[in-house]
CSV table of C-alpha atoms and ligand atoms in Angstrom, one decimal:
chain,number,residue,atom,x,y,z
D,1,UNK,CA,-40.2,0.2,-28.1
D,2,UNK,CA,-37.9,3.3,-28.0
D,3,UNK,CA,-35.8,3.7,-25.0
D,4,UNK,CA,-33.5,7.1,-24.5
D,5,UNK,CA,-30.0,6.5,-24.3
D,6,UNK,CA,-26.5,8.3,-24.4
D,7,UNK,CA,-23.9,6.7,-27.2
D,8,UNK,CA,-20.2,7.3,-26.6
D,9,UNK,CA,-18.5,7.1,-30.1
D,10,UNK,CA,-15.1,5.5,-28.2
D,11,UNK,CA,-13.0,7.3,-29.3
D,12,UNK,CA,-13.8,10.8,-28.0
D,13,UNK,CA,-15.2,11.5,-24.6
D,14,UNK,CA,-18.4,13.4,-26.0
D,15,UNK,CA,-22.5,12.1,-24.7
D,16,UNK,CA,-24.5,11.2,-28.1
D,17,UNK,CA,-28.3,11.4,-26.8
D,18,UNK,CA,-30.1,8.5,-29.0
D,19,UNK,CA,-32.6,6.5,-29.0
D,20,UNK,CA,-32.4,2.5,-28.8
D,21,UNK,CA,-35.2,-0.3,-30.4
D,22,UNK,CA,-34.9,-4.2,-31.1
D,23,UNK,CA,-35.9,-5.1,-34.4
D,24,UNK,CA,-35.9,-8.8,-34.6
D,25,UNK,CA,-31.8,-10.0,-34.0
D,26,UNK,CA,-30.7,-6.8,-34.6
D,27,UNK,CA,-30.5,-3.2,-32.3
D,28,UNK,CA,-31.2,-0.3,-33.8
D,29,UNK,CA,-29.1,3.4,-32.3
D,30,UNK,CA,-30.5,6.7,-33.7
D,31,UNK,CA,-29.9,10.0,-32.9
D,32,UNK,CA,-28.2,13.2,-34.4
D,33,UNK,CA,-25.8,12.2,-37.2
D,34,UNK,CA,-25.5,8.4,-36.3
D,35,UNK,CA,-27.3,6.0,-37.2
D,36,UNK,CA,-26.4,2.2,-36.1
D,37,UNK,CA,-27.7,-1.1,-36.9
D,38,UNK,CA,-25.9,-4.3,-34.9
D,39,UNK,CA,-27.1,-8.0,-34.5
D,40,UNK,CA,-27.8,-8.4,-30.8
D,41,UNK,CA,-24.7,-11.3,-30.8
D,42,UNK,CA,-22.3,-9.3,-31.9
D,43,UNK,CA,-23.6,-7.2,-28.6
D,44,UNK,CA,-21.4,-7.5,-24.7
D,45,UNK,CA,-24.4,-6.5,-22.5
D,46,UNK,CA,-22.8,-7.0,-18.5
D,47,UNK,CA,-25.2,-7.9,-16.5
D,48,UNK,CA,-27.2,-5.7,-14.5
D,49,UNK,CA,-24.2,-4.4,-11.1
D,50,UNK,CA,-26.2,-2.1,-8.3
D,51,UNK,CA,-28.0,0.4,-9.8
D,52,UNK,CA,-25.7,2.1,-12.3
D,53,UNK,CA,-27.2,2.4,-16.0
D,54,UNK,CA,-26.9,-0.9,-17.9
D,55,UNK,CA,-23.9,-0.9,-21.1
D,56,UNK,CA,-24.5,-1.6,-23.9
D,57,UNK,CA,-20.6,-2.6,-25.2
D,58,UNK,CA,-19.7,-2.6,-29.4
D,59,UNK,CA,-17.8,-4.5,-30.8
D,60,UNK,CA,-15.7,-1.4,-32.5
D,61,UNK,CA,-15.1,0.2,-28.6
D,62,UNK,CA,-18.3,2.0,-28.7
D,63,UNK,CA,-20.9,2.1,-25.6
D,64,UNK,CA,-24.5,3.2,-24.9
D,65,UNK,CA,-25.4,4.0,-21.1
D,66,UNK,CA,-29.2,3.2,-20.7
D,67,UNK,CA,-30.7,4.8,-17.6
D,68,UNK,CA,-34.0,3.5,-17.4
D,69,UNK,CA,-32.8,-0.6,-16.1
D,70,UNK,CA,-36.2,-2.1,-16.2
D,71,UNK,CA,-37.4,-1.0,-19.9
D,72,UNK,CA,-34.0,-2.4,-20.4
D,73,UNK,CA,-34.9,-5.1,-19.6
D,74,UNK,CA,-38.4,-5.6,-21.4
D,75,UNK,CA,-36.9,-4.8,-24.3
D,76,UNK,CA,-34.0,-7.5,-24.2
D,77,UNK,CA,-36.7,-9.6,-23.1
D,78,UNK,CA,-39.5,-9.2,-25.6
D,79,UNK,CA,-36.5,-9.3,-28.4
D,80,UNK,CA,-36.4,-12.6,-27.5
D,81,UNK,CA,-32.3,-13.0,-27.5
D,82,UNK,CA,-32.2,-16.3,-25.5
D,83,UNK,CA,-28.5,-15.6,-25.2
D,84,UNK,CA,-29.1,-12.4,-23.8
D,85,UNK,CA,-32.6,-13.4,-22.1
D,86,UNK,CA,-31.1,-16.2,-20.4
D,87,UNK,CA,-28.1,-14.1,-18.7
D,88,UNK,CA,-29.9,-11.3,-18.1
D,89,UNK,CA,-32.7,-14.0,-15.7
D,90,UNK,CA,-30.1,-15.9,-14.2
D,91,UNK,CA,-29.7,-14.3,-10.6
D,92,UNK,CA,-26.6,-16.7,-10.5
D,93,UNK,CA,-24.9,-14.9,-13.6
D,94,UNK,CA,-25.3,-11.5,-11.8
D,95,UNK,CA,-24.2,-12.8,-8.0
D,96,UNK,CA,-21.1,-14.5,-10.1
D,97,UNK,CA,-20.1,-11.3,-11.8
D,98,UNK,CA,-20.1,-9.4,-8.8
D,99,UNK,CA,-18.2,-11.6,-7.3
D,100,UNK,CA,-15.4,-12.0,-10.2
D,101,UNK,CA,-15.1,-8.5,-9.1
D,102,UNK,CA,-15.0,-7.9,-5.8
D,103,UNK,CA,-11.7,-10.8,-6.3
D,104,UNK,CA,-10.5,-8.5,-9.0
D,105,UNK,CA,-10.6,-5.3,-6.4
D,106,UNK,CA,-9.0,-8.4,-3.6
D,107,UNK,CA,-6.0,-9.1,-6.4
D,108,UNK,CA,-5.1,-5.5,-7.8
D,109,UNK,CA,-4.9,-4.8,-4.0
D,110,UNK,CA,-3.3,-7.4,-3.2
D,111,UNK,CA,-0.9,-8.2,-5.3
D,112,UNK,CA,-1.4,-5.1,-7.5
D,113,UNK,CA,-0.5,-2.5,-5.7
D,114,UNK,CA,2.7,-3.6,-3.9
D,115,UNK,CA,3.9,-4.0,-7.5
D,116,UNK,CA,2.3,-0.5,-9.1
D,117,UNK,CA,4.3,0.9,-5.7
D,118,UNK,CA,7.7,-1.1,-6.2
D,119,UNK,CA,7.5,0.3,-10.1
D,120,UNK,CA,6.3,3.9,-8.5
D,121,UNK,CA,9.3,3.9,-6.0
D,122,UNK,CA,12.2,3.6,-7.9
D,123,UNK,CA,10.8,6.8,-9.7
D,124,UNK,CA,10.6,8.7,-6.4
D,125,UNK,CA,14.2,11.5,-7.7
D,126,UNK,CA,16.7,11.1,-4.7
D,127,UNK,CA,16.5,14.8,-3.4
D,128,UNK,CA,12.8,14.0,-3.4
D,129,UNK,CA,13.3,11.4,-0.3
D,130,UNK,CA,15.6,13.6,1.4
D,131,UNK,CA,13.0,15.7,1.7
D,132,UNK,CA,10.8,13.5,2.9
D,133,UNK,CA,13.1,13.0,5.4
D,134,UNK,CA,13.8,16.6,6.4
D,135,UNK,CA,9.5,17.4,6.6
D,136,UNK,CA,9.8,13.9,8.3
D,137,UNK,CA,11.6,15.6,11.5
D,138,UNK,CA,9.9,19.1,10.7
D,139,UNK,CA,6.9,17.5,11.9
D,140,UNK,CA,6.9,15.5,14.4
D,141,UNK,CA,10.6,16.6,16.8
D,142,UNK,CA,8.8,18.9,19.8
D,143,UNK,CA,6.0,16.2,19.6
D,144,UNK,CA,6.2,12.9,19.6
D,145,UNK,CA,10.1,12.8,19.5
D,146,UNK,CA,12.4,14.9,21.8
D,147,UNK,CA,16.3,15.1,22.2
D,148,UNK,CA,18.2,12.5,22.2
D,149,UNK,CA,20.0,12.1,26.1
D,150,UNK,CA,22.4,10.4,25.1
D,151,UNK,CA,26.2,12.0,25.8
D,152,UNK,CA,28.2,12.9,22.1
D,153,UNK,CA,30.2,10.7,23.3
D,154,UNK,CA,28.0,7.6,22.8
D,155,UNK,CA,26.3,8.7,19.9
D,156,UNK,CA,29.9,9.1,18.2
D,157,UNK,CA,30.9,6.1,19.2
D,158,UNK,CA,27.7,4.7,17.9
D,159,UNK,CA,28.2,6.5,14.5
D,160,UNK,CA,31.9,5.3,14.5
D,161,UNK,CA,31.0,1.5,14.9
D,162,UNK,CA,28.2,1.8,12.2
D,163,UNK,CA,30.8,3.8,9.7
D,164,UNK,CA,33.4,0.9,10.6
D,165,UNK,CA,31.4,-1.5,8.9
D,166,UNK,CA,32.1,-2.5,5.3
D,167,UNK,CA,28.8,-2.0,3.4
D,168,UNK,CA,27.6,-4.9,0.2
D,169,UNK,CA,29.7,-4.1,-2.9
D,170,UNK,CA,27.6,-0.9,-5.1
D,171,UNK,CA,25.9,-0.2,-1.6
D,172,UNK,CA,26.3,3.3,-0.6
D,173,UNK,CA,26.6,4.9,3.0
D,174,UNK,CA,23.4,6.9,2.0
D,175,UNK,CA,21.4,5.8,5.3
D,176,UNK,CA,22.7,7.9,8.7
D,177,UNK,CA,21.4,8.0,11.6
D,178,UNK,CA,19.2,10.1,13.8
D,179,UNK,CA,19.3,10.0,18.0
D,180,UNK,CA,16.1,11.1,19.3
D,181,UNK,CA,14.0,10.0,22.3
D,182,UNK,CA,10.8,8.9,22.6
D,183,UNK,CA,9.2,8.2,25.6
D,184,UNK,CA,5.6,7.7,23.6
D,185,UNK,CA,7.5,5.3,21.0
D,186,UNK,CA,9.7,3.5,23.6
D,187,UNK,CA,12.5,1.1,22.3
D,188,UNK,CA,12.6,1.5,18.6
D,189,UNK,CA,14.4,2.3,15.3
D,190,UNK,CA,12.8,3.3,11.8
D,191,UNK,CA,13.8,3.8,8.3
D,192,UNK,CA,12.7,6.6,6.8
D,193,UNK,CA,11.9,6.7,2.7
D,194,UNK,CA,15.1,8.7,2.3
D,195,UNK,CA,17.7,6.1,3.7
D,196,UNK,CA,17.9,8.2,7.4
D,197,UNK,CA,17.3,5.6,10.1
D,198,UNK,CA,15.8,6.9,13.0
D,199,UNK,CA,17.4,5.3,16.3
D,200,UNK,CA,15.4,5.5,19.7
D,201,UNK,CA,17.5,6.8,22.8
D,202,UNK,CA,15.4,3.7,24.4
D,203,UNK,CA,16.3,0.6,22.4
D,204,UNK,CA,20.1,2.2,22.9
D,205,UNK,CA,20.2,1.4,26.9
D,206,UNK,CA,18.1,-1.5,26.0
D,207,UNK,CA,20.6,-2.9,24.2
D,208,UNK,CA,24.0,-5.4,26.0
D,209,UNK,CA,26.6,-4.4,23.5
D,210,UNK,CA,26.9,-2.1,20.8
D,211,UNK,CA,26.8,-5.3,18.1
D,212,UNK,CA,22.8,-4.9,18.8
D,213,UNK,CA,22.6,-1.9,17.9
D,214,UNK,CA,24.7,-2.0,14.4
D,215,UNK,CA,22.4,-5.6,14.1
D,216,UNK,CA,19.0,-3.3,14.8
D,217,UNK,CA,21.2,-0.6,12.2
D,218,UNK,CA,21.7,-3.6,9.5
D,219,UNK,CA,17.8,-4.4,9.7
D,220,UNK,CA,17.0,-1.2,9.0
D,221,UNK,CA,19.2,-0.6,6.5
D,222,UNK,CA,18.1,-3.8,4.7
D,223,UNK,CA,14.3,-1.6,4.6
D,224,UNK,CA,16.5,1.6,3.5
D,225,UNK,CA,18.4,-0.5,0.7
D,226,UNK,CA,14.6,-2.6,-0.3
D,227,UNK,CA,12.7,1.3,-0.2
D,228,UNK,CA,10.2,-0.9,2.2
D,229,UNK,CA,9.1,2.3,3.7
D,230,UNK,CA,8.8,4.6,0.2
D,231,UNK,CA,6.9,1.8,-0.9
D,232,UNK,CA,4.4,1.1,1.7
D,233,UNK,CA,4.2,5.2,2.2
D,234,UNK,CA,3.1,5.3,-1.2
D,235,UNK,CA,0.7,2.0,-1.4
D,236,UNK,CA,-1.0,3.9,2.5
D,237,UNK,CA,-1.3,7.3,-0.1
D,238,UNK,CA,-3.1,4.9,-2.6
D,239,UNK,CA,-5.4,4.0,-0.2
D,240,UNK,CA,-5.4,7.1,1.7
D,241,UNK,CA,-6.4,9.2,-1.6
D,242,UNK,CA,-9.1,6.5,-2.3
D,243,UNK,CA,-10.3,7.1,1.0
D,244,UNK,CA,-9.9,11.1,0.9
D,245,UNK,CA,-11.9,11.2,-2.3
D,246,UNK,CA,-14.6,9.2,-1.1
D,247,UNK,CA,-14.9,12.0,2.2
D,248,UNK,CA,-14.1,14.5,0.3
D,249,UNK,CA,-11.0,15.7,2.2
D,250,UNK,CA,-8.0,15.8,1.2
D,251,UNK,CA,-5.8,18.1,4.1
D,252,UNK,CA,-6.6,15.1,6.6
D,253,UNK,CA,-4.4,12.7,4.6
D,254,UNK,CA,-2.0,15.1,4.3
D,255,UNK,CA,-1.9,16.6,7.7
D,256,UNK,CA,-1.3,12.5,9.6
D,257,UNK,CA,1.1,11.3,6.4
D,258,UNK,CA,4.4,11.6,8.8
D,259,UNK,CA,2.7,10.0,11.3
D,260,UNK,CA,1.6,6.7,8.8
D,261,UNK,CA,5.4,6.4,9.4
D,262,UNK,CA,5.2,5.5,12.5
D,263,UNK,CA,2.4,2.9,12.6
D,264,UNK,CA,3.7,1.3,9.6
D,265,UNK,CA,3.7,-2.5,10.0
D,266,UNK,CA,6.1,-4.4,7.4
D,267,UNK,CA,4.6,-7.6,6.0
D,268,UNK,CA,6.6,-10.6,6.9
D,269,UNK,CA,7.8,-10.7,3.6
D,270,UNK,CA,9.6,-6.9,4.1
D,271,UNK,CA,11.0,-8.6,7.5
D,272,UNK,CA,12.2,-11.3,6.0
D,273,UNK,CA,14.1,-9.4,3.6
D,274,UNK,CA,15.6,-6.5,6.0
D,275,UNK,CA,16.7,-9.8,8.4
D,276,UNK,CA,18.2,-11.5,5.1
D,277,UNK,CA,20.1,-8.5,4.5
D,278,UNK,CA,21.2,-7.7,8.3
D,279,UNK,CA,21.9,-11.1,8.2
D,280,UNK,CA,24.4,-10.7,5.1
D,281,UNK,CA,25.8,-7.5,6.5
D,282,UNK,CA,26.8,-9.0,9.5
D,283,UNK,CA,28.1,-12.1,8.7
D,284,UNK,CA,30.3,-9.7,6.2
D,285,UNK,CA,31.9,-7.7,8.7
D,286,UNK,CA,32.4,-10.6,11.7
D,287,UNK,CA,29.7,-10.0,13.9
D,288,UNK,CA,27.2,-13.1,15.0
D,289,UNK,CA,23.6,-13.5,13.2
D,290,UNK,CA,22.5,-13.6,16.7
D,291,UNK,CA,23.3,-10.7,17.4
D,292,UNK,CA,19.6,-9.3,15.6
D,293,UNK,CA,18.1,-12.3,17.7
D,294,UNK,CA,19.4,-11.1,21.2
D,295,UNK,CA,18.4,-8.1,20.8
D,296,UNK,CA,15.0,-8.5,18.5
D,297,UNK,CA,14.2,-10.7,22.6
D,298,UNK,CA,14.7,-7.7,24.3
D,299,UNK,CA,12.7,-5.7,22.0
D,300,UNK,CA,10.0,-8.0,21.9
D,301,UNK,CA,9.9,-8.3,26.2
D,302,UNK,CA,10.3,-4.6,26.4
D,303,UNK,CA,7.3,-4.6,24.1
D,304,UNK,CA,5.1,-7.2,26.0
D,305,UNK,CA,5.6,-5.2,29.5
D,306,UNK,CA,4.4,-1.4,27.9
D,307,UNK,CA,1.1,-3.1,26.6
D,308,UNK,CA,0.7,-4.5,29.7
D,309,UNK,CA,1.2,-2.0,31.3
D,310,UNK,CA,-1.2,0.3,30.2
D,311,UNK,CA,-5.3,-0.3,30.2
D,312,UNK,CA,-7.1,-1.8,28.8
D,313,UNK,CA,-8.6,0.3,26.2
D,314,UNK,CA,-5.7,2.2,25.4
D,315,UNK,CA,-3.8,-1.4,24.0
D,316,UNK,CA,-5.3,-0.9,20.4
D,317,UNK,CA,-2.9,3.0,20.4
D,318,UNK,CA,-0.2,1.2,21.6
D,319,UNK,CA,0.2,-1.0,18.9
D,320,UNK,CA,2.5,0.8,16.8
D,321,UNK,CA,4.9,-0.3,19.7
D,322,UNK,CA,5.5,-3.5,17.8
D,323,UNK,CA,6.2,-1.6,14.1
D,324,UNK,CA,8.0,-5.3,13.6
D,325,UNK,CA,5.6,-8.3,13.5
D,326,UNK,CA,6.0,-12.4,13.9
D,327,UNK,CA,9.4,-11.5,16.1
D,328,UNK,CA,9.1,-15.0,17.6
D,329,UNK,CA,9.6,-16.4,14.1
D,330,UNK,CA,12.0,-13.8,12.8
D,331,UNK,CA,14.4,-14.7,15.9
D,332,UNK,CA,13.8,-18.7,15.3
D,333,UNK,CA,14.7,-18.0,11.6
D,334,UNK,CA,17.4,-15.8,12.4
D,335,UNK,CA,19.4,-18.4,15.5
D,336,UNK,CA,18.7,-21.4,12.6
D,337,UNK,CA,21.5,-19.1,10.3
Z,1,ZN,ZN1,11.8,-4.3,10.0
């Protein structure tokens, strides 16, 4: 019994049409200029997966794809190779292999992607990061973002307070504050990939004193310091690109990139690190760490009210207001510092 298959020599991507058969304990493969005779025991034959062609993996890196899955299964059974036939017949083996593949994908998603994004974030040149921030404001100003209604004097006072903060050694004051108003985003602040911190009017009016505003800025600077926005965006674009490739539309992905930044929910770990950074910075400048907890409490209350005011169906849309999850847990931890 002969089967047709496609052979790749493992060195070049060129496919070679071949025919296969089993002779005793050996696999015989023939094509133009190719003859291989290999012990079945030396080959790896992964169990069938979905409707993909069956694979034969040679020890030297060559491989063979067999489209005729049924024929291949019969050929293996006829060969009577107990190991191969045993695997072949084992429904459980196929299921286990599938579960293993799935769990590897999950692990890669959970751990591999953040790791890769972190490594990639360190490679992105500064000028590109700054351009990202410029792009962010270019696409959202006049839509989601409006000019700040704070007086020039009020803004200057906040700027001055921020400039006066002594930074940890080695940290430059690249984070500049961008004042904006946004009824849709409410009381909020965002760290952008290029190091700009977007501070919204509602947050300024919510704060009882300027130390609370500085505490929020210090927290956002923690995100800047660890490149959280960039890392999150890189991760989202890998997933987004994969989705776009699957759906076949990349342009829509590029169009939504700036809003992804605003909808980002940081992980618990990112928040903890930004809080720790802020706590250290505040303490070094003689500002009580509890100021951050104070403003967090007010933000949480304000967002709860905003969500409660919304009709039920738009609650989900309002969800991005709390771009800083686990607020209660964070308040408790900050109070304990
Ligand atoms: Zn945060």
